[in-house]
Amino acid sequence: MNRITGIMIVGVGGQGVILASELLCEAAMRMGYDVKKSEVHGMAQRGGSVVSNVRFGEKVYSPLISKGEADILLSFEQLETLRWLDYIKPEGKIIVNMQKIMPMAVAIGQGEYPGDVFGILKRKTDKIYRVDGLGIATKAGNVKAVNVAVIGALSNYLDIPEGIWKEVIENRVPPKTLKINLTAFEMGRNYGQE
Amino acid sequence: MKALLSGNEAIARGAYENGVTVATAYPGTPSTEILENMVNYKDKIYCEWAPNEKVAMEVAIGASFGGARTLVAMKHVGLNVAADPFLTLSYTGVKGGMVVVSADDPSMHSSQNEQDNRHYARLAKVPMLEPSDSQEAKDFVGIALDISEQFDTPVLLRTTTRISHSKTVVELKDRREKPEPAEFERAPQKFVMIPGHARLRHIEVEERLKKLEEYANNAEINRIEWGDAKIGVITSGISYQYVKEAMPEASVLKLGLTYPLAKDLIRSFAEKVDTLFVVEELDPFLEEQIKAMGIKVTGKDKLPLIYEFDQGVIRERLLGEKRKEDNILSDVSLPPRPPVLCPGCPHRGVFYVLKKLKLVVTGDIGCYTLGVVPPLSAMDTTVCMGASVGMAFGAELALKDKIKHKVVGVIGDSTFIHSGITGLIDIVYNKGASTIIILDNRITGMTGHQDNPATGKTLMGERTHQLDLGEVARAVGVKNVRVIDPYDLEETERVIREEVAKDEPSVIITNRPCVLIVKDKEWDKYQVDQELCRSCGMCYKVGCSAIYKENGKAKIDTLFCTGCGVCQQVCKFNAIKKVGEEE
């Protein structure tokens, strides 16, 4: 049976969501899967809500995940997790980077950042995994490595060997930052297991 | 070899593999990456950013008439700009194969409307191909070039955002070279569209359409995938993927060539299925033509007429499956998160001042259109590329003294070159007194940093003449040309006040580059002295996403602060200071 894995990666423009989804696609392709990925860009999307759909399996038609279809919601920012909650399956997993980024309306006091984000998430599923991407990236040596740290956390929940992830990272990140990114990946991968 | 490519990357690869030697475009989402990737093949393909889509089309037409295989790319609204040469190109036909890519944007992820450019194929009477994934996007470039040469016609290759920006697996091939044209072959009866020639060419166009319809009936890219004959679906483009996912049992007629229609094929398919659906995003382009053939179909009476589809829409609308609603968020309200001007964006200071001065602001298409959202809220109109300039003048004509000295038009550097220049000529020629602010950030910002004639660099990375925007303004007859630093709020306000008060045209040019292209910046970041902050909220009004409210007082996130210093200038209590500055 043709089982398709759907992973929705969400966050805020500038956080590296797109590169993270590229790494995931490359890894899935190296596993021999048919892969499709879709997101929208334009207006550089700085500071805006960003979502990338990744689907892989033996044969994939649609590049989009419909509501209630995602196996994993990989979120780079707490509030954005809520925005896309409808898209995960009842038995789906949620992996959340603990970062909070205030939308403009909230920053200037014209809106409210939701209070108990994890309480709300729990209404949906118990399979919630937290990762301190920013903390890891800072320790690894560059705050920009948040996306790779988060991918490290994701890697625990997919049947893709560690070696493939590392190959993909070596292939995709600038050589100057390779060491930092590999460290961030490993720390992300070990984070949930502490 | 297999690769994971976006539709845009695949189109660039398709042009390379099929011997294209000239490619032109004006950047526009979702089409931009076609030329950005084409330039990887610059040894084989000449690539350029043109000042606008009309010019891009004209350069491509010249190259095609010269015998080269040619591709020109633009977003859907770009084809409106290039429509004038495009519709006559249908009459002249081509010499070297020519593909015109129109990247449409259903759901308007980054556009001012969601027009369905399939109508352009019908209007121009040219064949149109619609790929369904990256593999087809690549293959269809080659097929389009072959059709173009075989039928003496330009070919419209129409993509949508989910084709342009989705990545799917593609098989790569080597390049097939085409012989270099020997010389320009003169053929005025074909290439010079004076009425006497055009009347003859129109006959050719109609005959060509008939031949193309025959071709469509037998084209491999129009194929039937038989399943259960109870349900038949006619579809094309990305909709095909949603149909295959939502209705795996159905029989599908997948159209790769969607204009002219493969009428015989459609008729025979329709006869063999019990219920016939037409599944297409946006307008009932196929549906109306199929209904006009006397065939009974279900389409837009069940499916939405606006926005993108997905497999869920098809399951719900055509199969009657209810979507699972779990109402988990029914009691939670989420603040929206639209894109905002970057921290340190040089446009922020200008918009802050424009709002303060309560001016009517005609705006344009670019990152700076974000000046419309709160708290800046400093833009009153946005219609299309270049419109800000003509509209500023038009507003003055309509409201005369009531609006005198109260209007400015704002436009980016690339947009000004695209189609603002002619509006400025109009203001001078017709004795207007508008003030136009050119927000020169030294790059085409919105589409992700493409060079343009004012940056001094070509798409292929060569140095070139750098267009001087101030000299252009003077040359068209503007006497008042001023350059300002938009990070300096006092200067910005003073100059705008002075120029708006004048009874003749003015151009004000800002002189700070896009904050994302400033390399080696070692600016000091700013922070808020919590003792001195009186919670007055002035700093929030500059709309910088690095500034936020915590425990009632302002704070600056040093991770995001770029050190532009605009917030410091609006703080009346000197609470905003450089990090490390003596207290």
mmCIF file of N, CA, C and O in Angstrom, chain A residues 78-136:
data_model
loop_
_atom_site.group_PDB
_atom_site.id
_atom_site.type_symbol
_atom_site.label_atom_id
_atom_site.label_comp_id
_atom_site.label_asym_id
_atom_site.label_seq_id
_atom_site.Cartn_x
_atom_site.Cartn_y
_atom_site.Cartn_z
ATOM 1 N N GLN A 78 6.190 28.961 18.732
ATOM 2 C CA GLN A 78 5.050 28.433 19.499
ATOM 3 C C GLN A 78 3.688 28.802 18.923
ATOM 4 O O GLN A 78 2.845 27.938 18.695
ATOM 5 N N LEU A 79 3.472 30.096 18.679
ATOM 6 C CA LEU A 79 2.169 30.537 18.181
ATOM 7 C C LEU A 79 1.841 29.912 16.822
ATOM 8 O O LEU A 79 0.687 29.552 16.548
ATOM 9 N N GLU A 80 2.841 29.787 15.975
ATOM 10 C CA GLU A 80 2.590 29.231 14.635
ATOM 11 C C GLU A 80 2.119 27.782 14.716
ATOM 12 O O GLU A 80 1.433 27.297 13.815
ATOM 13 N N THR A 81 2.501 27.083 15.784
ATOM 14 C CA THR A 81 2.031 25.708 15.975
ATOM 15 C C THR A 81 0.509 25.678 16.018
ATOM 16 O O THR A 81 -0.133 24.817 15.427
ATOM 17 N N LEU A 82 -0.059 26.638 16.729
ATOM 18 C CA LEU A 82 -1.519 26.679 16.870
ATOM 19 C C LEU A 82 -2.183 26.977 15.528
ATOM 20 O O LEU A 82 -3.219 26.417 15.191
ATOM 21 N N ARG A 83 -1.545 27.877 14.756
ATOM 22 C CA ARG A 83 -2.151 28.307 13.499
ATOM 23 C C ARG A 83 -2.388 27.127 12.560
ATOM 24 O O ARG A 83 -3.308 27.143 11.759
ATOM 25 N N TRP A 84 -1.546 26.113 12.633
ATOM 26 C CA TRP A 84 -1.617 25.011 11.667
ATOM 27 C C TRP A 84 -2.081 23.701 12.295
ATOM 28 O O TRP A 84 -1.985 22.636 11.691
ATOM 29 N N LEU A 85 -2.602 23.799 13.510
ATOM 30 C CA LEU A 85 -2.976 22.608 14.273
ATOM 31 C C LEU A 85 -4.008 21.727 13.567
ATOM 32 O O LEU A 85 -3.964 20.502 13.645
ATOM 33 N N ASP A 86 -4.925 22.372 12.843
ATOM 34 C CA ASP A 86 -5.969 21.629 12.114
ATOM 35 C C ASP A 86 -5.409 20.652 11.097
ATOM 36 O O ASP A 86 -6.118 19.774 10.628
ATOM 37 N N TYR A 87 -4.184 20.850 10.708
ATOM 38 C CA TYR A 87 -3.643 20.052 9.602
ATOM 39 C C TYR A 87 -3.118 18.694 10.052
ATOM 40 O O TYR A 87 -2.848 17.847 9.223
ATOM 41 N N ILE A 88 -2.929 18.496 11.384
ATOM 42 C CA ILE A 88 -2.367 17.201 11.758
ATOM 43 C C ILE A 88 -3.452 16.157 11.972
ATOM 44 O O ILE A 88 -4.593 16.454 12.292
ATOM 45 N N LYS A 89 -3.031 14.906 11.777
ATOM 46 C CA LYS A 89 -3.917 13.763 11.999
ATOM 47 C C LYS A 89 -4.209 13.646 13.489
ATOM 48 O O LYS A 89 -3.397 14.083 14.304
ATOM 49 N N PRO A 90 -5.290 12.986 13.848
ATOM 50 C CA PRO A 90 -5.571 12.807 15.282
ATOM 51 C C PRO A 90 -4.396 12.134 16.001
ATOM 52 O O PRO A 90 -4.091 12.481 17.135
ATOM 53 N N GLU A 91 -3.727 11.206 15.323
ATOM 54 C CA GLU A 91 -2.618 10.511 15.986
ATOM 55 C C GLU A 91 -1.259 11.137 15.637
ATOM 56 O O GLU A 91 -0.220 10.537 15.849
ATOM 57 N N GLY A 92 -1.302 12.360 15.106
ATOM 58 C CA GLY A 92 -0.060 13.001 14.657
ATOM 59 C C GLY A 92 0.827 13.476 15.794
ATOM 60 O O GLY A 92 0.413 13.559 16.944
ATOM 61 N N LYS A 93 2.096 13.769 15.422
ATOM 62 C CA LYS A 93 3.056 14.273 16.416
ATOM 63 C C LYS A 93 3.281 15.769 16.192
ATOM 64 O O LYS A 93 3.193 16.261 15.073
ATOM 65 N N ILE A 94 3.612 16.441 17.288
ATOM 66 C CA ILE A 94 3.954 17.860 17.180
ATOM 67 C C ILE A 94 5.337 18.059 17.772
ATOM 68 O O ILE A 94 5.600 17.672 18.911
ATOM 69 N N ILE A 95 6.235 18.645 16.995
ATOM 70 C CA ILE A 95 7.570 18.969 17.498
ATOM 71 C C ILE A 95 7.682 20.494 17.489
ATOM 72 O O ILE A 95 7.499 21.121 16.449
ATOM 73 N N VAL A 96 7.952 21.068 18.649
ATOM 74 C CA VAL A 96 7.920 22.531 18.754
ATOM 75 C C VAL A 96 9.261 23.105 19.214
ATOM 76 O O VAL A 96 9.782 22.713 20.257
ATOM 77 N N ASN A 97 9.786 24.019 18.420
ATOM 78 C CA ASN A 97 10.905 24.833 18.869
ATOM 79 C C ASN A 97 10.341 25.840 19.876
ATOM 80 O O ASN A 97 9.334 26.484 19.611
ATOM 81 N N MET A 98 10.977 25.966 21.031
ATOM 82 C CA MET A 98 10.397 26.749 22.123
ATOM 83 C C MET A 98 10.393 28.267 21.896
ATOM 84 O O MET A 98 9.880 29.027 22.719
ATOM 85 N N GLN A 99 10.984 28.728 20.807
ATOM 86 C CA GLN A 99 11.075 30.167 20.548
ATOM 87 C C GLN A 99 9.697 30.821 20.455
ATOM 88 O O GLN A 99 8.740 30.204 19.982
ATOM 89 N N LYS A 100 9.623 32.066 20.927
ATOM 90 C CA LYS A 100 8.416 32.881 20.742
ATOM 91 C C LYS A 100 8.820 34.131 19.988
ATOM 92 O O LYS A 100 9.761 34.814 20.383
ATOM 93 N N ILE A 101 8.131 34.424 18.907
ATOM 94 C CA ILE A 101 8.385 35.668 18.178
ATOM 95 C C ILE A 101 7.070 36.427 18.107
ATOM 96 O O ILE A 101 6.065 35.901 17.637
ATOM 97 N N MET A 102 7.079 37.652 18.622
ATOM 98 C CA MET A 102 5.834 38.411 18.698
ATOM 99 C C MET A 102 5.427 38.912 17.315
ATOM 100 O O MET A 102 6.212 39.576 16.655
ATOM 101 N N PRO A 103 4.194 38.642 16.863
ATOM 102 C CA PRO A 103 3.719 39.305 15.643
ATOM 103 C C PRO A 103 3.614 40.801 15.924
ATOM 104 O O PRO A 103 3.489 41.203 17.082
ATOM 105 N N MET A 104 3.647 41.600 14.851
ATOM 106 C CA MET A 104 3.649 43.054 15.031
ATOM 107 C C MET A 104 2.510 43.530 15.932
ATOM 108 O O MET A 104 2.715 44.332 16.845
ATOM 109 N N ALA A 105 1.314 43.010 15.696
ATOM 110 C CA ALA A 105 0.159 43.473 16.486
ATOM 111 C C ALA A 105 0.394 43.237 17.976
ATOM 112 O O ALA A 105 0.041 44.065 18.813
ATOM 113 N N VAL A 106 1.002 42.116 18.318
ATOM 114 C CA VAL A 106 1.279 41.808 19.716
ATOM 115 C C VAL A 106 2.395 42.703 20.240
ATOM 116 O O VAL A 106 2.310 43.260 21.340
ATOM 117 N N ALA A 107 3.443 42.873 19.421
ATOM 118 C CA ALA A 107 4.609 43.652 19.847
ATOM 119 C C ALA A 107 4.221 45.061 20.251
ATOM 120 O O ALA A 107 4.782 45.631 21.172
ATOM 121 N N ILE A 108 3.230 45.615 19.555
ATOM 122 C CA ILE A 108 2.856 47.000 19.845
ATOM 123 C C ILE A 108 1.641 47.074 20.767
ATOM 124 O O ILE A 108 1.037 48.116 20.937
ATOM 125 N N GLY A 109 1.269 45.932 21.333
ATOM 126 C CA GLY A 109 0.223 45.939 22.347
ATOM 127 C C GLY A 109 -1.194 45.948 21.798
ATOM 128 O O GLY A 109 -2.134 46.262 22.513
ATOM 129 N N GLN A 110 -1.368 45.625 20.498
ATOM 130 C CA GLN A 110 -2.726 45.626 19.936
ATOM 131 C C GLN A 110 -3.295 44.222 19.766
ATOM 132 O O GLN A 110 -4.324 44.044 19.121
ATOM 133 N N GLY A 111 -2.607 43.243 20.297
ATOM 134 C CA GLY A 111 -3.105 41.878 20.195
ATOM 135 C C GLY A 111 -2.460 41.090 21.313
ATOM 136 O O GLY A 111 -1.556 41.595 21.985
ATOM 137 N N GLU A 112 -2.932 39.870 21.527
ATOM 138 C CA GLU A 112 -2.371 39.109 22.626
ATOM 139 C C GLU A 112 -1.774 37.804 22.150
ATOM 140 O O GLU A 112 -2.387 37.088 21.360
ATOM 141 N N TYR A 113 -0.598 37.500 22.628
ATOM 142 C CA TYR A 113 0.014 36.209 22.340
ATOM 143 C C TYR A 113 -0.720 35.182 23.185
ATOM 144 O O TYR A 113 -0.899 35.389 24.387
ATOM 145 N N PRO A 114 -1.184 34.081 22.587
ATOM 146 C CA PRO A 114 -1.976 33.130 23.368
ATOM 147 C C PRO A 114 -1.224 32.652 24.599
ATOM 148 O O PRO A 114 -0.010 32.436 24.553
ATOM 149 N N GLY A 115 -1.961 32.507 25.699
ATOM 150 C CA GLY A 115 -1.325 32.168 26.960
ATOM 151 C C GLY A 115 -0.746 30.769 27.002
ATOM 152 O O GLY A 115 0.443 30.571 26.770
ATOM 153 N N ASP A 116 -1.594 29.796 27.195
ATOM 154 C CA ASP A 116 -1.135 28.441 27.470
ATOM 155 C C ASP A 116 -1.024 27.619 26.182
ATOM 156 O O ASP A 116 -1.858 26.760 25.912
ATOM 157 N N VAL A 117 0.001 27.888 25.399
ATOM 158 C CA VAL A 117 0.133 27.223 24.094
ATOM 159 C C VAL A 117 0.147 25.708 24.243
ATOM 160 O O VAL A 117 -0.588 24.994 23.545
ATOM 161 N N PHE A 118 0.920 25.208 25.194
ATOM 162 C CA PHE A 118 1.052 23.745 25.303
ATOM 163 C C PHE A 118 -0.225 23.099 25.852
ATOM 164 O O PHE A 118 -0.553 21.978 25.494
ATOM 165 N N GLY A 119 -0.928 23.838 26.687
ATOM 166 C CA GLY A 119 -2.218 23.359 27.176
ATOM 167 C C GLY A 119 -3.183 23.152 26.013
ATOM 168 O O GLY A 119 -3.902 22.149 25.942
ATOM 169 N N ILE A 120 -3.193 24.107 25.101
ATOM 170 C CA ILE A 120 -4.083 24.003 23.934
ATOM 171 C C ILE A 120 -3.641 22.835 23.045
ATOM 172 O O ILE A 120 -4.468 22.062 22.560
ATOM 173 N N LEU A 121 -2.330 22.712 22.846
ATOM 174 C CA LEU A 121 -1.826 21.627 21.996
ATOM 175 C C LEU A 121 -2.235 20.266 22.553
ATOM 176 O O LEU A 121 -2.549 19.345 21.810
ATOM 177 N N LYS A 122 -2.246 20.170 23.877
ATOM 178 C CA LYS A 122 -2.557 18.878 24.513
ATOM 179 C C LYS A 122 -3.985 18.417 24.254
ATOM 180 O O LYS A 122 -4.290 17.239 24.321
ATOM 181 N N ARG A 123 -4.876 19.395 23.951
ATOM 182 C CA ARG A 123 -6.240 19.004 23.610
ATOM 183 C C ARG A 123 -6.238 18.155 22.341
ATOM 184 O O ARG A 123 -7.156 17.393 22.090
ATOM 185 N N LYS A 124 -5.212 18.364 21.517
ATOM 186 C CA LYS A 124 -5.148 17.661 20.237
ATOM 187 C C LYS A 124 -4.443 16.312 20.372
ATOM 188 O O LYS A 124 -4.900 15.316 19.863
ATOM 189 N N THR A 125 -3.291 16.324 21.014
ATOM 190 C CA THR A 125 -2.502 15.091 21.115
ATOM 191 C C THR A 125 -1.554 15.146 22.307
ATOM 192 O O THR A 125 -1.194 16.230 22.785
ATOM 193 N N ASP A 126 -1.151 13.967 22.771
ATOM 194 C CA ASP A 126 -0.149 13.900 23.844
ATOM 195 C C ASP A 126 1.256 13.829 23.274
ATOM 196 O O ASP A 126 2.235 13.952 23.989
ATOM 197 N N LYS A 127 1.321 13.582 21.954
ATOM 198 C CA LYS A 127 2.650 13.404 21.350
ATOM 199 C C LYS A 127 3.258 14.750 20.998
ATOM 200 O O LYS A 127 3.301 15.146 19.836
ATOM 201 N N ILE A 128 3.690 15.446 22.044
ATOM 202 C CA ILE A 128 4.266 16.769 21.848
ATOM 203 C C ILE A 128 5.721 16.736 22.308
ATOM 204 O O ILE A 128 6.010 16.288 23.418
ATOM 205 N N TYR A 129 6.603 17.170 21.453
ATOM 206 C CA TYR A 129 8.026 17.133 21.782
ATOM 207 C C TYR A 129 8.590 18.541 21.664
ATOM 208 O O TYR A 129 8.400 19.214 20.655
ATOM 209 N N ARG A 130 9.278 18.978 22.713
ATOM 210 C CA ARG A 130 9.806 20.349 22.719
ATOM 211 C C ARG A 130 11.296 20.330 22.423
ATOM 212 O O ARG A 130 11.999 19.394 22.807
ATOM 213 N N VAL A 131 11.767 21.378 21.763
ATOM 214 C CA VAL A 131 13.204 21.498 21.529
ATOM 215 C C VAL A 131 13.610 22.965 21.650
ATOM 216 O O VAL A 131 12.898 23.856 21.181
ATOM 217 N N ASP A 132 14.712 23.210 22.331
ATOM 218 C CA ASP A 132 15.192 24.590 22.500
ATOM 219 C C ASP A 132 16.170 24.897 21.368
ATOM 220 O O ASP A 132 17.377 24.927 21.559
ATOM 221 N N GLY A 133 15.629 25.127 20.181
ATOM 222 C CA GLY A 133 16.460 25.340 18.988
ATOM 223 C C GLY A 133 17.416 26.510 19.124
ATOM 224 O O GLY A 133 18.594 26.414 18.761
ATOM 225 N N LEU A 134 16.910 27.600 19.667
ATOM 226 C CA LEU A 134 17.745 28.802 19.772
ATOM 227 C C LEU A 134 18.884 28.575 20.751
ATOM 228 O O LEU A 134 20.030 28.965 20.492
ATOM 229 N N GLY A 135 18.573 27.907 21.871
ATOM 230 C CA GLY A 135 19.610 27.602 22.863
ATOM 231 C C GLY A 135 20.691 26.711 22.259
ATOM 232 O O GLY A 135 21.888 26.963 22.434
ATOM 233 N N ILE A 136 20.232 25.691 21.530
ATOM 234 C CA ILE A 136 21.186 24.775 20.897
ATOM 235 C C ILE A 136 22.055 25.511 19.888
ATOM 236 O O ILE A 136 23.281 25.379 19.870
#
